[in-house]
CSV table of C-alpha atoms in Angstrom, one decimal:
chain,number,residue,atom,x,y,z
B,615,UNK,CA,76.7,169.2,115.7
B,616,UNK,CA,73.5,167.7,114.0
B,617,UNK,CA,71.2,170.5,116.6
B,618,UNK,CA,72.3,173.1,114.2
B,619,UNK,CA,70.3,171.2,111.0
B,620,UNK,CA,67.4,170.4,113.2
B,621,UNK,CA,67.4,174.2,114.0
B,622,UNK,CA,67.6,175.2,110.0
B,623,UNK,CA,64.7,172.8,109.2
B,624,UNK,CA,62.5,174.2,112.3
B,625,UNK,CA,63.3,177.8,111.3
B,626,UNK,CA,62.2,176.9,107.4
B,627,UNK,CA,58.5,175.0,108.5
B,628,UNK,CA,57.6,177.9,110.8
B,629,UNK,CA,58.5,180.5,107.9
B,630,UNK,CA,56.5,178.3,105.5
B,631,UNK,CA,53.5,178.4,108.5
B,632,UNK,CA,53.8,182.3,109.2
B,633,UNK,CA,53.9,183.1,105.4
B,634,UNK,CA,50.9,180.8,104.9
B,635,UNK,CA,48.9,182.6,107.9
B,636,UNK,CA,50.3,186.1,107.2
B,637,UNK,CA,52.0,186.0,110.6
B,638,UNK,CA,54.1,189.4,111.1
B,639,UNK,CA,55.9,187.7,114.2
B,640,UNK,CA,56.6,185.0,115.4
B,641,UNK,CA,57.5,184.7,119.5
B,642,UNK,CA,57.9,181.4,120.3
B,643,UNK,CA,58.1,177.8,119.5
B,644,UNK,CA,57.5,175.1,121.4
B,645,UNK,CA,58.9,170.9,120.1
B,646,UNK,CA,58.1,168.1,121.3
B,647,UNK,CA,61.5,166.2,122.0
B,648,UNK,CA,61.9,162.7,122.7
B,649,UNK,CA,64.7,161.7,125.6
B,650,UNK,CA,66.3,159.1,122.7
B,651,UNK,CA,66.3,161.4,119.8
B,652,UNK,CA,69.6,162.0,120.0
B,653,UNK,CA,69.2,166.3,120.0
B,654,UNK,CA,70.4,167.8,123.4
B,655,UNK,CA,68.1,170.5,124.2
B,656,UNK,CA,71.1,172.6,125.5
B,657,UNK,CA,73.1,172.8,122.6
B,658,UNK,CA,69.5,173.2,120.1
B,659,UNK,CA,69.0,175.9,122.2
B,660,UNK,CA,71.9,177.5,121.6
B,661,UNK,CA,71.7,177.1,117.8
B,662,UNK,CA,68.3,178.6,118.1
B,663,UNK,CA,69.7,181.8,119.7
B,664,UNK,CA,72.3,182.4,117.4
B,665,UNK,CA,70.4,181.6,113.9
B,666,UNK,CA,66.8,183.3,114.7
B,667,UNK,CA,68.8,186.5,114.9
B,668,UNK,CA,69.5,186.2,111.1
B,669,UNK,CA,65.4,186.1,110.3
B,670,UNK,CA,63.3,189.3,111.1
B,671,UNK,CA,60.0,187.0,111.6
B,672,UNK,CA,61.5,185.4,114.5
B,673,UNK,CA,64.6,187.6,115.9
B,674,UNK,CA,63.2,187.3,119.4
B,675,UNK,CA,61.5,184.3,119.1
B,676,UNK,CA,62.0,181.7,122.3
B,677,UNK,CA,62.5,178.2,122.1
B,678,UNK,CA,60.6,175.7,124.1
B,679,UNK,CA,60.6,172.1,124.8
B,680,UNK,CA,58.4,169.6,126.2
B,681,UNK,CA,60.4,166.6,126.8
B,682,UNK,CA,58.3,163.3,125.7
B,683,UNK,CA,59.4,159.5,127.8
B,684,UNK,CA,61.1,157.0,125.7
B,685,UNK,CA,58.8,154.1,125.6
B,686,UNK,CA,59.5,150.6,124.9
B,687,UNK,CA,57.2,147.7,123.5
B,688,UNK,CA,57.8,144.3,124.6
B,689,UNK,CA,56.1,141.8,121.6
B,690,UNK,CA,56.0,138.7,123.8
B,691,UNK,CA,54.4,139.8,127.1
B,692,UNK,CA,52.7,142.9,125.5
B,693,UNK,CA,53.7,145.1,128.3
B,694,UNK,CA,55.5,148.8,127.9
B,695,UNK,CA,58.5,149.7,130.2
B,696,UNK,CA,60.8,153.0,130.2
B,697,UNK,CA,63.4,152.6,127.8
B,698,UNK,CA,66.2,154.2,129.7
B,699,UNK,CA,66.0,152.4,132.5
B,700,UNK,CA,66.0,149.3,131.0
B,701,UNK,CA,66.9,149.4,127.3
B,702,UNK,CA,65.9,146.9,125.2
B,703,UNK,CA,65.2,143.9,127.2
B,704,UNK,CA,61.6,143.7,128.5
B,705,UNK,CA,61.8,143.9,132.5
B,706,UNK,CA,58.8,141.9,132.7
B,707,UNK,CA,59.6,139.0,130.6
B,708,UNK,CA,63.6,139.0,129.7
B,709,UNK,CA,62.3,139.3,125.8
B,710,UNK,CA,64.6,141.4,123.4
B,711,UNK,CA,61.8,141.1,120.7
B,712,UNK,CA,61.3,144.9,121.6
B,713,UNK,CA,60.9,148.2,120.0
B,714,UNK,CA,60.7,151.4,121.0
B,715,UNK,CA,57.3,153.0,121.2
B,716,UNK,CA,57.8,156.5,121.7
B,717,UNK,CA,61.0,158.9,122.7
B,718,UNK,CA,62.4,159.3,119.4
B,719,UNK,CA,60.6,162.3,118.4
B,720,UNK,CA,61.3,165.6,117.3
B,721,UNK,CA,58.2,168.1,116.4
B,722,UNK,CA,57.0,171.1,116.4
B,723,UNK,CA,54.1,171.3,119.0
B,724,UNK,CA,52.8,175.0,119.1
B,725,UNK,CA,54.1,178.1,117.4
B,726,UNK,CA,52.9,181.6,119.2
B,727,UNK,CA,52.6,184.8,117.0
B,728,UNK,CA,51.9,188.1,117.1
C-alpha cells in the first residue's frame, strides 16, 4: 500500500511548515489529487487517521481532498480531451502522439492551523 508513504511524506512537509511558522496546531490539510495518480483517496484517508495520532501537532488534524481531472494533450490536432474517458488516443483526431496534461498530481493545497 504505497498511500501509507504518501501519508509519511505529507505528515513530514507540514511539520517542516508548522515548525517554520511556529504553528502549535495543525487542523487540517487539504491535497490536490489527480484521478490518474494512482493514490485512492479511501485508503490515504485511512492512513491519515491512523498515523496523525502518533504526532501531537496534528492528532486531530482532518484530511481533505480536492480531486483535480485527468487531462490529455493531443500534439497533432492540439485539442485536450478527458483522459478517462478516452485514454490515450485523441477523440478528435485518432492521434496516439498524446500526453497527459494534468491528473497525475498529488499536493498539498492549504494547510489550516491554529
Amino acid at each position: 500500500m504505497h498511500e501509507l508513504g504518501v501519508v509519511f511524506y505529507i505528515i513530514d512537509d507540514v511539520k517542516e511548515v508548522a515548525s517554520e511558522n511556529d504553528v502549535e496546531k495543525v487542523t487540517s490539510v487539504t491535497l490536490e489529487l489527480g484521478e490518474v495518480s494512482g493514490v485512492v483517496f479511501e485508503y490515504l484517508e485511512d492512513c491519515w487517521n491512523w498515523a496523525v495520532k502518533k504526532h501531537p501537532i496534528m492528532d486531530t488534524c482532518k484530511l481533505l481532498y480536492e480531486p483535480i481531472q485527468a487531462i490529455t494533450y493531443c500534439e497533432d490536432c492540439q485539442n485536450t480531451y478527458p483522459t478517462i474517458e478516452f485514454g490515450k488516443t485523441c477523440p478528435h483526431c485518432g492521434s496516439s502522439r498524446t500526453f497527459l496534461k494534468q491528473g497525475n498530481e498529488v499536493s498539498i493545497k492549504e494547510i489550516e492551523v491554529l
